[in-house]
Coordinates of C-alpha atoms in Angstrom, one line a residue:
M1 CA 75.8 81.1 117.0
K2 CA 79.2 81.0 115.2
M3 CA 79.8 78.9 112.2
V4 CA 83.2 77.8 111.0
V5 CA 83.7 77.6 107.2
Q6 CA 86.7 77.2 105.1
V7 CA 87.1 79.7 102.3
K8 CA 89.7 80.5 99.7
L9 CA 90.6 84.0 98.9
L10 CA 90.9 85.0 95.3
P11 CA 92.8 88.3 95.5
T12 CA 93.9 90.4 92.5
P13 CA 97.7 90.6 92.1
V14 CA 97.7 94.0 93.9
Q15 CA 95.6 92.7 96.8
A16 CA 97.8 89.5 97.0
A17 CA 100.9 91.7 97.3
A18 CA 99.3 93.7 100.2
L19 CA 98.2 90.5 101.9
E20 CA 101.6 88.9 101.5
A21 CA 103.5 91.9 102.8
T22 CA 101.2 92.1 105.8
L23 CA 101.6 88.4 106.6
H24 CA 105.4 88.6 106.3
S25 CA 105.5 91.6 108.6
C26 CA 103.3 90.0 111.2
N27 CA 105.5 86.8 111.2
E28 CA 108.7 88.8 111.4
A29 CA 107.3 90.7 114.3
G30 CA 106.2 87.4 115.9
S31 CA 109.7 86.0 115.7
W32 CA 111.1 89.2 117.3
V33 CA 108.5 89.0 120.1
S34 CA 109.5 85.4 120.6
E35 CA 113.1 86.4 121.0
V36 CA 112.1 89.0 123.6
A37 CA 109.9 86.5 125.4
F38 CA 112.7 83.9 125.4
A39 CA 115.4 86.4 126.6
K40 CA 113.3 87.9 129.3
D41 CA 111.5 84.6 130.2
V42 CA 108.2 86.4 129.9
K43 CA 105.6 84.3 128.1
R44 CA 102.3 85.7 129.4
N45 CA 100.2 87.9 127.1
F46 CA 99.9 91.0 129.3
A47 CA 103.5 91.0 130.6
L48 CA 104.9 90.4 127.1
R49 CA 102.7 93.2 125.7
E50 CA 104.4 95.7 128.1
H51 CA 107.8 94.7 126.5
T52 CA 106.9 94.6 122.8
Y53 CA 103.6 96.3 121.8
T54 CA 104.9 99.8 121.1
E55 CA 107.9 98.6 119.1
I56 CA 105.8 96.2 117.0
K57 CA 103.6 99.1 116.0
Q58 CA 106.5 101.4 115.3
R59 CA 109.0 99.0 113.7
W60 CA 106.6 96.9 111.5
G61 CA 103.8 99.4 111.1
L62 CA 101.2 97.0 112.4
G63 CA 97.8 98.3 113.7
A64 CA 96.8 97.9 117.3
Q65 CA 94.7 94.7 116.8
A66 CA 97.4 93.1 114.6
A67 CA 100.0 93.8 117.2
Q68 CA 97.8 92.2 119.9
H69 CA 97.3 89.1 117.7
V70 CA 101.1 88.8 117.1
I71 CA 101.8 88.9 120.8
K72 CA 99.0 86.4 121.6
K73 CA 100.1 84.0 118.8
T74 CA 103.6 84.0 120.3
C75 CA 102.3 83.3 123.8
D76 CA 100.2 80.5 122.5
A77 CA 103.1 79.0 120.7
Y78 CA 105.2 78.9 123.9
R79 CA 102.2 77.5 125.8
T80 CA 102.0 74.7 123.3
L81 CA 105.7 74.0 123.5
A82 CA 105.5 73.8 127.3
A83 CA 102.6 71.4 127.1
N84 CA 104.4 69.2 124.6
A85 CA 107.5 69.2 126.7
K86 CA 105.5 68.4 129.9
A87 CA 103.6 65.6 128.1
G88 CA 106.9 64.0 127.0
N89 CA 106.1 64.6 123.3
L90 CA 109.7 66.0 122.8
G91 CA 111.4 63.1 124.5
K92 CA 113.4 63.3 127.8
P93 CA 114.8 66.6 129.0
W94 CA 118.3 65.5 128.1
S95 CA 117.4 64.3 124.6
K96 CA 118.7 66.2 121.5
R97 CA 115.1 66.9 120.3
Y98 CA 113.9 68.3 123.6
R99 CA 117.0 70.6 123.9
R100 CA 116.7 71.8 120.3
A101 CA 113.1 72.7 120.9
T102 CA 113.4 74.4 124.3
Q103 CA 116.8 76.1 124.3
K104 CA 116.1 78.7 121.6
P105 CA 113.3 81.1 120.7
I106 CA 110.4 80.0 118.6
A107 CA 110.6 81.3 115.0
F108 CA 107.7 81.8 112.7
R109 CA 107.9 81.1 109.0
L110 CA 107.1 84.1 106.8
E111 CA 104.0 82.2 105.5
S112 CA 102.7 81.1 108.9
A113 CA 99.0 81.7 109.6
Q114 CA 98.0 85.0 111.3
P115 CA 94.7 85.3 113.2
Y116 CA 92.2 88.0 112.2
D117 CA 89.1 89.0 114.0
D118 CA 86.0 91.1 113.3
R119 CA 87.9 94.4 113.8
M120 CA 90.3 93.5 111.1
L121 CA 88.1 91.5 108.7
S122 CA 84.5 92.0 107.5
W123 CA 82.4 89.8 105.2
Q124 CA 80.2 90.9 102.4
I125 CA 78.5 87.5 101.9
P126 CA 76.1 88.4 99.1
D127 CA 79.0 89.8 97.0
R128 CA 81.3 87.0 98.1
T129 CA 84.0 89.6 99.1
I130 CA 85.8 90.6 102.2
S131 CA 87.3 93.8 103.5
I132 CA 90.6 93.1 105.3
W133 CA 93.2 95.1 107.1
T134 CA 96.7 95.2 105.5
L135 CA 99.8 97.3 106.0
S136 CA 98.7 99.4 103.1
G137 CA 95.3 100.1 104.6
R138 CA 91.9 98.5 104.4
T139 CA 91.8 96.3 101.3
K140 CA 88.2 96.0 100.1
G141 CA 86.6 93.8 97.5
V142 CA 88.8 90.7 98.0
A143 CA 86.9 87.9 96.4
F144 CA 86.4 84.5 98.1
T145 CA 85.0 81.1 97.3
A146 CA 84.0 78.0 99.3
S147 CA 82.2 74.7 98.8
P148 CA 78.6 75.1 97.6
E149 CA 77.4 73.6 100.9
Q150 CA 79.2 76.3 102.9
L151 CA 78.2 79.1 100.7
S152 CA 74.5 78.2 101.0
G153 CA 74.5 78.0 104.8

């Protein structure tokens, strides 16, 4: 059984710098992947991976799993945009809002969320620390906290 909990990381200044640099690189790469997806009209995960995976790893120094997550995050963003357009949430196809949303690549803010999985993040619950992948290598001993109810479960 999986449990979802909300935690807050409490990194040291050095750990925070590594996490921030990683997040910014992932989102810069995501915006570039989005430009490729838009230009080539390729918005499916496997097809987009063929066009972008190697360059993401070389240009931004991302690990294999981080590169995969960047590509998937971009595909998911385009899928959400298409669903919103189809549902009429952006107005009619000739409206200014619809055209502004669909006639340019999606861009990710530098502080946008980035998914992590068990290969990139591990929990040391008794110590209330995590070990997390960053551009500067594995960062161990990052403290975290949560509500008392979530920490006890």
